[in-house]
Coordinates of C-alpha atoms in Angstrom, one line a residue:
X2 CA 19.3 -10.1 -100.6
X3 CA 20.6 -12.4 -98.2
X4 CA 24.6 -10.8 -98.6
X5 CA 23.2 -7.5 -98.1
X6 CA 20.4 -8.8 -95.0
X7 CA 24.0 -10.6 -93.3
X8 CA 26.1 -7.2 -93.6
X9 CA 23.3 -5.3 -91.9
X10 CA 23.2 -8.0 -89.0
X11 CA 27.2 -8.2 -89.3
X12 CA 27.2 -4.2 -88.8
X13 CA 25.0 -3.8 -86.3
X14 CA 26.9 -7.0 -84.4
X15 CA 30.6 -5.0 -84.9
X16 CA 28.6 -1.6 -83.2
X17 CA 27.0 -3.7 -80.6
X18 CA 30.7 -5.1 -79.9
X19 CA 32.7 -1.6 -79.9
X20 CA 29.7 -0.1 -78.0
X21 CA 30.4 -2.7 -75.0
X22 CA 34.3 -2.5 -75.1
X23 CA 34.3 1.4 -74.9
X24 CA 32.1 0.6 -71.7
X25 CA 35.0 -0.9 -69.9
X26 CA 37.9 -0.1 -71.6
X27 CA 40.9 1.4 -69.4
X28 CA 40.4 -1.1 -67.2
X29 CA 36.8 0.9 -66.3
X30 CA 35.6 -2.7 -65.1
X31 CA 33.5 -3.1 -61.7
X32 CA 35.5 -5.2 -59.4
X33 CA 34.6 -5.6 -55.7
X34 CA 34.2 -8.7 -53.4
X35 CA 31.1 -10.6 -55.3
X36 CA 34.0 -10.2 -58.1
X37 CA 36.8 -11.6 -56.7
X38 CA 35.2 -14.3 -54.8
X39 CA 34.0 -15.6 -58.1
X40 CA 37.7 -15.3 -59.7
X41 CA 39.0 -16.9 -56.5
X42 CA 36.1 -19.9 -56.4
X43 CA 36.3 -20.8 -60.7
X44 CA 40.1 -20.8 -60.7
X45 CA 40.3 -23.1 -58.0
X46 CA 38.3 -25.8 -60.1
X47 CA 41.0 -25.8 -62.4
X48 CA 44.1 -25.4 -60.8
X49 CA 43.3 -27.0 -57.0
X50 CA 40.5 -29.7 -59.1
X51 CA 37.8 -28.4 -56.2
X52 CA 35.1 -28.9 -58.3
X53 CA 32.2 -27.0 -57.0
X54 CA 28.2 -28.5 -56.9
X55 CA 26.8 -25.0 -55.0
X56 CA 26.8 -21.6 -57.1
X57 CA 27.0 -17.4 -55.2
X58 CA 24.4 -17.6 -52.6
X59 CA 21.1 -15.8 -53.4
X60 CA 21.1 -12.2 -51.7
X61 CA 18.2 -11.5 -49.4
X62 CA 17.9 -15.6 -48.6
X63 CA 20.0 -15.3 -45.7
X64 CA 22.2 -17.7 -47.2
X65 CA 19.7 -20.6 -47.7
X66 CA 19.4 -20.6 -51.5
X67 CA 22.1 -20.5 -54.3
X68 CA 22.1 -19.3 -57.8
X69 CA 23.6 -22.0 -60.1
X70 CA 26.8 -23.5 -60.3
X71 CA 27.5 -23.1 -64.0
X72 CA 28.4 -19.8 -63.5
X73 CA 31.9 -20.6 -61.8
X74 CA 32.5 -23.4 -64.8
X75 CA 31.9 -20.8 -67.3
X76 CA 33.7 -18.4 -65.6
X77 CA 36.9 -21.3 -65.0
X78 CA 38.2 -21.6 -68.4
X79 CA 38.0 -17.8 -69.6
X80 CA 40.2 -17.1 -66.0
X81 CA 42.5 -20.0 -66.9
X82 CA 43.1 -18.2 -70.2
X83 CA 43.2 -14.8 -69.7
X84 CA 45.5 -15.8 -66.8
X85 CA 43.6 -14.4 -63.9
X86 CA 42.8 -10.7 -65.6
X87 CA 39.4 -9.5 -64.8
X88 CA 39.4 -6.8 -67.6
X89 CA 39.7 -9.8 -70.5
X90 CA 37.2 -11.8 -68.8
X91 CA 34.7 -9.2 -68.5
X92 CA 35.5 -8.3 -72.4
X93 CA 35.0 -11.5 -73.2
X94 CA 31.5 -12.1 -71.9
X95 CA 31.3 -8.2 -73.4
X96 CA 31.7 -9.9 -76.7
X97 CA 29.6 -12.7 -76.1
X98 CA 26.5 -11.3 -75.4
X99 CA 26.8 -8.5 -77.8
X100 CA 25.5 -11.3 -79.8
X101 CA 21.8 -10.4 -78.1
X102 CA 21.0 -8.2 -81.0
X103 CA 21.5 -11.0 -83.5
X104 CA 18.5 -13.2 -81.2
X105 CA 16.3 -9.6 -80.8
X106 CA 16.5 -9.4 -84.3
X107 CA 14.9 -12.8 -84.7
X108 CA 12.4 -12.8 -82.7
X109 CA 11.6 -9.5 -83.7
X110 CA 10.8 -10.5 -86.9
X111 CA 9.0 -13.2 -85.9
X112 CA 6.5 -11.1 -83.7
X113 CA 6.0 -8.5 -86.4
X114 CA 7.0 -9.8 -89.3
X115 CA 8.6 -6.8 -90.5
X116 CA 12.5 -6.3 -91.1
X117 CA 12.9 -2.9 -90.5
X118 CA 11.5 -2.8 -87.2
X119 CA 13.9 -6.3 -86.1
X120 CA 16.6 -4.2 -87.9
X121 CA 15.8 -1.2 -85.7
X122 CA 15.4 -3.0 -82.4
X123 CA 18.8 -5.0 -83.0
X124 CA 20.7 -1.4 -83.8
X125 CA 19.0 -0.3 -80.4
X126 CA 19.9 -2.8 -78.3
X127 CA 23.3 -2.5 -79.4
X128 CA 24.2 0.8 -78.4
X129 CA 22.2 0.6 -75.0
X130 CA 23.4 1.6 -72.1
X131 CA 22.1 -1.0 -69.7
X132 CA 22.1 -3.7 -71.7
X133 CA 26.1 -3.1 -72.1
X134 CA 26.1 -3.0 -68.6
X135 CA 24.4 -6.2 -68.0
X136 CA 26.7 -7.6 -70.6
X137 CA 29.9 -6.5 -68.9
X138 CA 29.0 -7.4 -65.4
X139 CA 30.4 -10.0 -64.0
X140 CA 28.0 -11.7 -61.9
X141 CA 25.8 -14.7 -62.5
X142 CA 22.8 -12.5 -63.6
X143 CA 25.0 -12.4 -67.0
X144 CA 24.8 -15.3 -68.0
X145 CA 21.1 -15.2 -68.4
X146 CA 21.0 -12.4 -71.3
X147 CA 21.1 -14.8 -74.0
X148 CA 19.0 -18.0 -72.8
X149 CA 16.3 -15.3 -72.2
X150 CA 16.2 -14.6 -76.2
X151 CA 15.9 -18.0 -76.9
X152 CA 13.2 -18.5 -73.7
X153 CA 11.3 -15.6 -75.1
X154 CA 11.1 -16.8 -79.1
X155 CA 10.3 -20.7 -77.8
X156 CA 7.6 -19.2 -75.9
X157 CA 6.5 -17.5 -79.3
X158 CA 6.7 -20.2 -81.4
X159 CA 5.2 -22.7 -79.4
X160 CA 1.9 -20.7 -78.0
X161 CA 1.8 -17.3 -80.1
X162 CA 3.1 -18.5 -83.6
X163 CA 0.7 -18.5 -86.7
X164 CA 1.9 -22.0 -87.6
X165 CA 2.6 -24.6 -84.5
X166 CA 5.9 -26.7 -86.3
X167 CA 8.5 -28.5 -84.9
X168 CA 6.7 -28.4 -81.3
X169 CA 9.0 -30.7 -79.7
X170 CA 12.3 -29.0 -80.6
X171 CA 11.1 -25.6 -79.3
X172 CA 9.7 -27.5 -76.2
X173 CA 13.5 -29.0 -75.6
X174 CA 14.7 -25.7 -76.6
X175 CA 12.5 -23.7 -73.9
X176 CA 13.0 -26.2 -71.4
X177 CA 16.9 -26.3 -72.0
X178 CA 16.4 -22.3 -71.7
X179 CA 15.1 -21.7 -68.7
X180 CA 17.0 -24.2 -67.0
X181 CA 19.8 -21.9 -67.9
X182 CA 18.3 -18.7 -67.0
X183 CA 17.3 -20.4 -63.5
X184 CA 21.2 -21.4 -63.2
X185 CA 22.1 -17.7 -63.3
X186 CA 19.4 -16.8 -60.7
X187 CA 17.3 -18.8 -58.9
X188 CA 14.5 -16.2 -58.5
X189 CA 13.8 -16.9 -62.7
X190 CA 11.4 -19.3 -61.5
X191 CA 8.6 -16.5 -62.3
X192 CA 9.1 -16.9 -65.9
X193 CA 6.7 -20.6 -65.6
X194 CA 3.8 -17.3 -65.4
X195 CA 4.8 -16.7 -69.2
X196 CA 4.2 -20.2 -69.5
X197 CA 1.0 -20.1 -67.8
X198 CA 0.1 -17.2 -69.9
X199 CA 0.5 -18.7 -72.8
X200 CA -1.4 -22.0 -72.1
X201 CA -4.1 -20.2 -71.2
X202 CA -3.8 -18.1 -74.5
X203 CA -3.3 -21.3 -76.6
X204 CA -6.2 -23.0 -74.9
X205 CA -8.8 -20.4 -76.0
X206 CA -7.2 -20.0 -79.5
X207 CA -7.1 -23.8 -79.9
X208 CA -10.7 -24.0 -77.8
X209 CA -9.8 -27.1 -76.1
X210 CA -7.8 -28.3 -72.3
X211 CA -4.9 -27.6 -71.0
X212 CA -3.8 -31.1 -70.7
X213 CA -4.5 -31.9 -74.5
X214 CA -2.7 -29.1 -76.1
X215 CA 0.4 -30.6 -75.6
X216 CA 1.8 -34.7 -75.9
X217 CA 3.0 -36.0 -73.3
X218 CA 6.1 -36.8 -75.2
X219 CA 6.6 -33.1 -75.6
X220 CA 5.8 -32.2 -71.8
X221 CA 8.6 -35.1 -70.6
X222 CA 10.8 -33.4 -72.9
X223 CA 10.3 -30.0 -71.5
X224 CA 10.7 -31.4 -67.9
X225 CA 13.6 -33.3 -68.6
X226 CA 15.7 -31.0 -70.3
X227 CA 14.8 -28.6 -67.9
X228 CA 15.3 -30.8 -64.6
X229 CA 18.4 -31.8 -65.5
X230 CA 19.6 -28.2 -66.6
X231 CA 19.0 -27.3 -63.0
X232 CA 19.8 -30.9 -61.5
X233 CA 22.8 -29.3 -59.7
X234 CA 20.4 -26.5 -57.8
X235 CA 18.5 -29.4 -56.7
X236 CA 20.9 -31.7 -55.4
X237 CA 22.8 -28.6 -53.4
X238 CA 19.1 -27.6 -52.2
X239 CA 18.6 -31.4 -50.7
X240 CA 21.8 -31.0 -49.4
X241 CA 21.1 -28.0 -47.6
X242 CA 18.0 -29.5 -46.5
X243 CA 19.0 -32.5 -44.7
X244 CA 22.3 -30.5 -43.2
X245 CA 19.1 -28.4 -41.8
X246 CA 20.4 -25.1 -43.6
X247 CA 17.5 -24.9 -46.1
X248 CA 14.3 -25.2 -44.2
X249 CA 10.7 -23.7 -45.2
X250 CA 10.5 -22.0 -42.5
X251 CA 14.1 -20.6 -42.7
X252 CA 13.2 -19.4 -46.4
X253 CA 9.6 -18.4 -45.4
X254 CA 11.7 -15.8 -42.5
X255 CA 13.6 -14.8 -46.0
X256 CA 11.5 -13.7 -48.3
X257 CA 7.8 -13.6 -46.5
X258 CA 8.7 -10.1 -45.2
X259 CA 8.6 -8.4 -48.6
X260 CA 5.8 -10.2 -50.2
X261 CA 3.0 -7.6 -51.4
X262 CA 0.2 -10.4 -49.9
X263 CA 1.6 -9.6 -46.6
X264 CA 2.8 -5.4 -46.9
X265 CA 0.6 -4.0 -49.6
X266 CA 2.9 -0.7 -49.4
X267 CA 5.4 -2.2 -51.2
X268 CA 3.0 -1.4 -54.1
X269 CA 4.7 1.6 -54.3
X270 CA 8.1 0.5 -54.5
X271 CA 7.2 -1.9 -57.5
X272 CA 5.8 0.8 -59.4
X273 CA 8.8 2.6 -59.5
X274 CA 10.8 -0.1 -59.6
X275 CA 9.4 -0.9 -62.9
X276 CA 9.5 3.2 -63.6
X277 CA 13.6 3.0 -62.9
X278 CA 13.5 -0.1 -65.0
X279 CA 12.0 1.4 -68.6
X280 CA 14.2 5.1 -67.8
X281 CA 17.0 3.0 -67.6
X282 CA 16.8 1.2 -70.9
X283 CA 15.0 3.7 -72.7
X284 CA 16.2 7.3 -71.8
X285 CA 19.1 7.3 -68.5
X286 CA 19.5 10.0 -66.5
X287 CA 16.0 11.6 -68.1
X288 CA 13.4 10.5 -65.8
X289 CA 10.9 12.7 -67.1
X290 CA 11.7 12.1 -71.1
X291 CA 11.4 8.4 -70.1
X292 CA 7.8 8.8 -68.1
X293 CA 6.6 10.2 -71.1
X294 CA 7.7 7.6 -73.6
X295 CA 6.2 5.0 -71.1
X296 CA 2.9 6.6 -71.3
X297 CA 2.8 6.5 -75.5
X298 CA 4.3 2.9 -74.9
X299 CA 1.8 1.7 -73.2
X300 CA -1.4 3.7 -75.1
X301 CA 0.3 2.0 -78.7
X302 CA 0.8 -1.3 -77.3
X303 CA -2.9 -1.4 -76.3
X304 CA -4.7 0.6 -78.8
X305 CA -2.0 -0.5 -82.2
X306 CA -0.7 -4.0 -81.1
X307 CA -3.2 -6.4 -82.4
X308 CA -3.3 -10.2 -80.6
X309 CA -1.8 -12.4 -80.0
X310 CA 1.4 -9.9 -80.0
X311 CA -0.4 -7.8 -77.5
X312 CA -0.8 -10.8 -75.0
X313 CA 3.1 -11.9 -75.4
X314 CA 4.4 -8.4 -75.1
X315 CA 2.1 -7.4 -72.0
X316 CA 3.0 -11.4 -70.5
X317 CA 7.0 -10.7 -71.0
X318 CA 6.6 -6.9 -68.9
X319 CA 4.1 -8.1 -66.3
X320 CA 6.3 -11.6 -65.8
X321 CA 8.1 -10.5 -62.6
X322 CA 4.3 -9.8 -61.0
X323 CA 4.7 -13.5 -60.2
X324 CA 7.6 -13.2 -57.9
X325 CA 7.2 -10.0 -56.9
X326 CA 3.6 -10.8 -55.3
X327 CA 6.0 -13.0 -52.9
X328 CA 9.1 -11.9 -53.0
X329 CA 10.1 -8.2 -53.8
X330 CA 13.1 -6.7 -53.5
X331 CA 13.8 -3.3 -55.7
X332 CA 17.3 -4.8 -57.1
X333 CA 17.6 -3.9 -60.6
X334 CA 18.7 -7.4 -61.9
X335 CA 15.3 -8.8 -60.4
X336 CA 14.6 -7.2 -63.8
X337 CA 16.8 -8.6 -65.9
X338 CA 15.4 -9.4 -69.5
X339 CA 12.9 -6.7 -69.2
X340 CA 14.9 -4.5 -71.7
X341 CA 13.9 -6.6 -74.4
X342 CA 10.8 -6.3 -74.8
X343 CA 10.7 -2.5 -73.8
X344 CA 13.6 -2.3 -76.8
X345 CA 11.2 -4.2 -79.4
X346 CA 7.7 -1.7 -78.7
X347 CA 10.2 1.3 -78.4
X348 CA 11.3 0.1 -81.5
X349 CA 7.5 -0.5 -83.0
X350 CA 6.8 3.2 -82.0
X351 CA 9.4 4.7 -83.9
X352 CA 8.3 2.4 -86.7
X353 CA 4.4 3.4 -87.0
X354 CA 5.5 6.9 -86.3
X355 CA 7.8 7.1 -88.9
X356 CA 5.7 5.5 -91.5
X357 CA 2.7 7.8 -90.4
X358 CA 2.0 10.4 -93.1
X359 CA 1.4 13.4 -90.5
X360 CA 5.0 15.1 -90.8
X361 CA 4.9 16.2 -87.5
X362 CA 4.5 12.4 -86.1
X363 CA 7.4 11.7 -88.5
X364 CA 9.5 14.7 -86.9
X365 CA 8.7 13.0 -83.5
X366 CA 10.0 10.1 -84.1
X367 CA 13.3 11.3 -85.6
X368 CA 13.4 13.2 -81.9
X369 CA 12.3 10.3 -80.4
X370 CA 15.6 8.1 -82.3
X371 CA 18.2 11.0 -82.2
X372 CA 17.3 11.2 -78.6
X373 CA 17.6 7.9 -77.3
X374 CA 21.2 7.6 -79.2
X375 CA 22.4 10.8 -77.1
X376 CA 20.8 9.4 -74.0
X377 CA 22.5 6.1 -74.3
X378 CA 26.1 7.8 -75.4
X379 CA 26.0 10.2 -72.4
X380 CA 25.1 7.4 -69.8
X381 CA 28.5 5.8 -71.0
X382 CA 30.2 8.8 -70.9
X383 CA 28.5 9.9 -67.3
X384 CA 29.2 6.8 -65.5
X385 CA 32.7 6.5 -67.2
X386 CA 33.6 9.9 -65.5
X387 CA 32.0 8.8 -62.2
X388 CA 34.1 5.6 -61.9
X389 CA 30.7 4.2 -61.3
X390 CA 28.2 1.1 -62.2
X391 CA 24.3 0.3 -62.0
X392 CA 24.8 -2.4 -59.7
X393 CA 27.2 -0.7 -57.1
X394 CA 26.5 1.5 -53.6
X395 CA 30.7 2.2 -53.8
X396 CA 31.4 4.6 -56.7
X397 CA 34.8 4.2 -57.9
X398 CA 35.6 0.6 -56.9
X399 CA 37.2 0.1 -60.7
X400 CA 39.7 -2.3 -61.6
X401 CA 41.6 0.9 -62.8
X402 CA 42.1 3.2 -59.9
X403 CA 42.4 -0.7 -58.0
X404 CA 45.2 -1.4 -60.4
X405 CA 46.8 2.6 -60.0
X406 CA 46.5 1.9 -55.9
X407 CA 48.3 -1.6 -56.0
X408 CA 51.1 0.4 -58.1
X409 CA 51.8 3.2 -55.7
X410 CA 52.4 0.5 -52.9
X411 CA 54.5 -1.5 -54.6
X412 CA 56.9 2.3 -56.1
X413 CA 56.9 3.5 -52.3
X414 CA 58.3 0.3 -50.8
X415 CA 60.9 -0.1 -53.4
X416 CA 61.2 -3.9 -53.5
X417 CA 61.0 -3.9 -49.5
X418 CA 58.3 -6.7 -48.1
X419 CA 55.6 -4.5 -46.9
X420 CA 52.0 -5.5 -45.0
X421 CA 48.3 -4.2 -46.2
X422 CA 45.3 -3.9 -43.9
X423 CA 42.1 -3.3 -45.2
X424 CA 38.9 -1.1 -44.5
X425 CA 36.5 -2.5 -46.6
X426 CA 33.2 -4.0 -48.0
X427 CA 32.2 -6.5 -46.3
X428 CA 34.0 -5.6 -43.3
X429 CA 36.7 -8.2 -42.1
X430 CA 36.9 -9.9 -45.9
X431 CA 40.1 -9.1 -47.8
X432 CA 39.4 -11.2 -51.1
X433 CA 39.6 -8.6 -53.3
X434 CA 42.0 -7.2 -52.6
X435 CA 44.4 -10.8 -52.0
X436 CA 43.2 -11.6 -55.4
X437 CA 44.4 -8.5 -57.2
X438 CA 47.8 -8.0 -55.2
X439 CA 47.9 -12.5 -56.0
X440 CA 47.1 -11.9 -60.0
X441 CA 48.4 -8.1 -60.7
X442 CA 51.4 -7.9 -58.1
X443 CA 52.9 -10.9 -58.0
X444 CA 52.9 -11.1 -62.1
X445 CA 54.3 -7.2 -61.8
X446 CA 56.4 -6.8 -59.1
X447 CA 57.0 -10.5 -58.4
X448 CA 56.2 -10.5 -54.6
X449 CA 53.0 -10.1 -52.7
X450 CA 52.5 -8.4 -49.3
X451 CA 51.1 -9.8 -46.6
X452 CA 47.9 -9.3 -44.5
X453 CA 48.0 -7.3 -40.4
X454 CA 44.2 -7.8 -40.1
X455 CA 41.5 -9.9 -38.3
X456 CA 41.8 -13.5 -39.5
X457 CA 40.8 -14.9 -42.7
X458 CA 40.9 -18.8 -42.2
X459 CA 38.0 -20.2 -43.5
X460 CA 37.0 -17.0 -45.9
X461 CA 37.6 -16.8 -49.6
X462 CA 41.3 -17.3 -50.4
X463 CA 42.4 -17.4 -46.8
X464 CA 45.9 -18.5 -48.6
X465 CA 46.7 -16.0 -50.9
X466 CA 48.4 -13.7 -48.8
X467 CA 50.4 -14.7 -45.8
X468 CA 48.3 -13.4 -42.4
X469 CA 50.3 -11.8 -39.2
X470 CA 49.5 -10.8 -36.0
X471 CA 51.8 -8.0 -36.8
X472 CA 52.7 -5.3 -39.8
X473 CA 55.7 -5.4 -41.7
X474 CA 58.5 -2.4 -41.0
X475 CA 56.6 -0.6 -44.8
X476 CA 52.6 -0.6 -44.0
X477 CA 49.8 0.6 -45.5
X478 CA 46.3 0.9 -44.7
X479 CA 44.0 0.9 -47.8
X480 CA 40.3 2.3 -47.4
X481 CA 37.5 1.5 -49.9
X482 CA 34.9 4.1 -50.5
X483 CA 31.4 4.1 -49.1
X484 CA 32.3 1.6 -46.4
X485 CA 29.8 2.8 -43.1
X486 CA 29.7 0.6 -39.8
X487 CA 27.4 1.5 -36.9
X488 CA 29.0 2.1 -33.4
X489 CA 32.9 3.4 -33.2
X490 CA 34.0 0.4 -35.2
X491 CA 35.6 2.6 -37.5
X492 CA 37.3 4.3 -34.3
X493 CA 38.5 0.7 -33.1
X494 CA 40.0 -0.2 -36.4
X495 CA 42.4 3.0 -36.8
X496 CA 43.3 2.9 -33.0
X497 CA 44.7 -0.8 -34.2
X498 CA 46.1 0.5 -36.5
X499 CA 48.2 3.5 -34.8
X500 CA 48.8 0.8 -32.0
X501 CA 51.5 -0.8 -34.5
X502 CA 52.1 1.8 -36.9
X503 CA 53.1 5.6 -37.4
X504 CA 51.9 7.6 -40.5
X505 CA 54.3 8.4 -43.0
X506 CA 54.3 11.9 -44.6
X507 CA 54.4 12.1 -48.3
X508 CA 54.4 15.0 -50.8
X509 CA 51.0 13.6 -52.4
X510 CA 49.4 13.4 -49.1
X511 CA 45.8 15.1 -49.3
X512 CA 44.3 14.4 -45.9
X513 CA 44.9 13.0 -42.3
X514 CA 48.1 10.8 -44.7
X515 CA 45.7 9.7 -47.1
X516 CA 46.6 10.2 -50.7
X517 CA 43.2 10.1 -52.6
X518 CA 43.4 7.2 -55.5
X519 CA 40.2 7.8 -57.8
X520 CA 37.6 7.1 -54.7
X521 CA 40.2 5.0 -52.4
X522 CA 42.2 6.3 -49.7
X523 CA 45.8 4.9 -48.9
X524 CA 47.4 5.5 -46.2
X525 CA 51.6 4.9 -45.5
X526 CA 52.7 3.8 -42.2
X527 CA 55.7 2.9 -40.2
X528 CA 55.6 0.0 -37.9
X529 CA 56.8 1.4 -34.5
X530 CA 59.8 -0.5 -33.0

């Protein structure tokens, strides 16, 4: 039983893996500033020692609270040997977390006590769409996919479990957890409501206090492990403090605009926040299909689900509630996790329907399985033709038609030193694209350009390319997509740009000298003498 139980797991683990590398193979990896800043910051550990105590700054913080350093250290040694490549690195971590369906499977047996339904949530999760987006993207979100498995099952063994054993071990285990899901995003702090949840669940269960559930030997535990799993946060938090960076008041100006106390409008926005969320995971690019599916979700897991499975189910999908009440922002990664658990009662429906005698209920859910494979299948194949991501406002910024761009340049100069400027996201950065001419050029071609542009001393890699104050005799001007300024700043930047340099005609221009490069625009130019 146990052979044939690992081959199942050992399948579903092999489909989970080539599910994820399909995803981004061809070089169909996201890559954009957030990108390669990170590739830029986590080599520099290893090669320049610059060992880092601060991780990517929290978006909507106004640059007064930071994710986790871990992130760049993990990142470090996968860079180092991959030497520089995005696409391995991102296969890598691909790989990695493909292991999630090996941890859903656990704690979906645990929860129902019922192997087919862990079977069929693990085979689920594997070929989902979102979840092999998550798992490909590189950003600190990713590294949470995992620790919230193991967050999710301590939390079930210590509060929901028939049988309260080893207490201590799931205490350090939950502690050691969330300290790791709080290093890949700071605003993780919500998940101390699942706690809260579950103490007050315990408490009536056990029909005693809070404050004796618990030893206070298992409670240190917890807090150490979990302090000094996020010791690094705190110590770059201080240090923001007493520079006079991080202030209440600076971080109440932050976030206090969005809190639901304060705008109860927003109401709206988390409702279909959390509406995007279960489409996504469940049925992508079928709003209506998925609306539908919610609705019977939510009837079965009130009117089937029997306690305490109910309470941890309904606990893990209303846990961002306790940020968003103070803090919301519509970002899909605020999220993050969330699939789980809609995975495992998608999963329970299919079950009871399938073993309900009524044939039609059985034909539904066959629709309901085949369905969801299709769905999930097409969402690769959608967003593969697209050139797009989940997480990006620019469609087409792919390491492919990146790496196709940097190749044109380097065939139309033929070995001459030639100069790049850039029009892109964020404005007046050129990181990503130093990095990639730094890693993919220079090991190519053996030579990098260098930079005509507004200075970048004191940005992200400031010293990979060399910087003038004028373009080299073979120019070009490369233009990301989806890049919109307010005012004539736009105007300003091309009048530079003809200022120094004439437009050179080729056979594969398209428009105004641009040749068209998946979504990006490059432009050949002549400096004038």
């Amino acid at each position: 039983m146990k052979k044939i139980f690992f081959s199942k797991i050992l399948l579903i683990l092999i489909v989970s893996m080539f599910f994820r590398y399909w995803l981004i193979s061809n070089n169909q990896v996201y890559f954009w500033f957030d990108q390669a800043r990170d590739a830029n910051i986590s080599q520099s550990i290893i090669y320049n020692h610059d060992f880092k105590i601060q991780g990517p700054s929290a978006s909507g913080t106004k640059d007064t609270i930071y994710h986790g350093v871990l992130y760049y250290y993990l990142l470090s040694p996968i860079y180092y040997i991959f030497q520089g490549n995005p696409f391995f690195v991102t296969l890598f971590f691909g790989l990695i977390n493909s292991f999630s369906v090996v941890f859903l499977y656990i704690i979906s047996k645990k929860i129902f006590e019922n192997e087919k339904i862990a079977l069929l949530s693990s085979f689920l999760l594997a070929i989902n769409f979102e979840h092999s987006q998550y798992s490909t993207w590189l950003s600190n979100p990713m590294m949470g996919l995992i620790p919230t498995l193991i967050f999710f099952l301590s939390i079930w063994m210590i509060f929901y479990n028939k049988k309260r054993t080893y207490v201590l071990k799931w205490m350090i285990l939950m502690g050691f957890s969330l300290g790791l899901i709080e290093q890949s995003a700071f605003y993780s702090i919500y998940f101390f409501g699942v706690i809260i949840v579950g103490l007050i669940y315990l408490s009536k269960k056990l029909k005693t206090s809070f404050y004796k559930i618990f030893s206070i030997k298992e409670i240190l535990a917890f807090l150490f492990v979990y302090i000094l799993t996020i010791s690094t946060m705190l110590v770059n938090q201080f240090l923001l403090f007493k520079a006079g960076i991080f202030t209440f008041k600076v971080f109440e100006d932050a976030v206090g605009h969005s809190s639901i106390w304060k705008n109860p409008r927003l109401v709206i926005k988390l409702f279909d926040t959390f509406l995007t969320k279960f489409v996504s995971t469940i049925s992508p690019n079928l709003p209506l299909f998925g609306s539908i599916i919610l609705l019977i979700t939510f009837f079965v897991l009130i009117k089937k689900v029997s306690n305490p499975k109910k309470i941890f189910l309904l606990s893990w999908f209303t846990a961002p509630l306790w940020l968003f009440i103070f803090h919301f922002r519509s970002s899909s990664h605020m999220l993050l996790g969330l699939e789980y658990m809609l995975i495992i009662t998608f999963s329970f429906i299919i079950y009871l329907f399938i073993e309900n005698k009524n044939i039609f209920i059985k034909g539904t859910a066959i629709v309901l399985f085949i369905a969801y494979i299709l769905l999930q299948f097409n969402a690769v194949i959608m967003i593969r033709n697209n050139d797009s991501s989940i997480f990006t406002f620019q469609n087409g910024v792919m390491l492919k038609n990146e790496l196709k761009l940097i190749d044109k340049t380097y065939q139309l100069v033929n070995k001459e030193p030639f100069s790049i400027s850039i029009w892109g996201s964020p404005y007046e950065y050129y990181i990503t694209w130093a990095y990639l001419y730094h890693w993919y050029g220079k090991q190519k071609y053996g030579y990098v350009p260098s930079y005509f542009g507004t200075s970048q001393s004191g940005k992200y890699g400031e010293n990979l390319l060399k910087q003038k104050d004028h373009p080299e005799q073979l120019h070009f001007l490369i233009e990301e997509p989806g890049v919109y300024l307010v005012g004539d700043i736009y105007k300003q930047f091309i009048a530079k740009q003809n200022s120094f340099s004439t437009i050179v005609d080729t056979n594969s221009s398209l428009e105004d000298g641009f040749e068209i490069i998946g979504e990006y625009r490059l432009q050949f130019r002549n400096k004038i003498q």
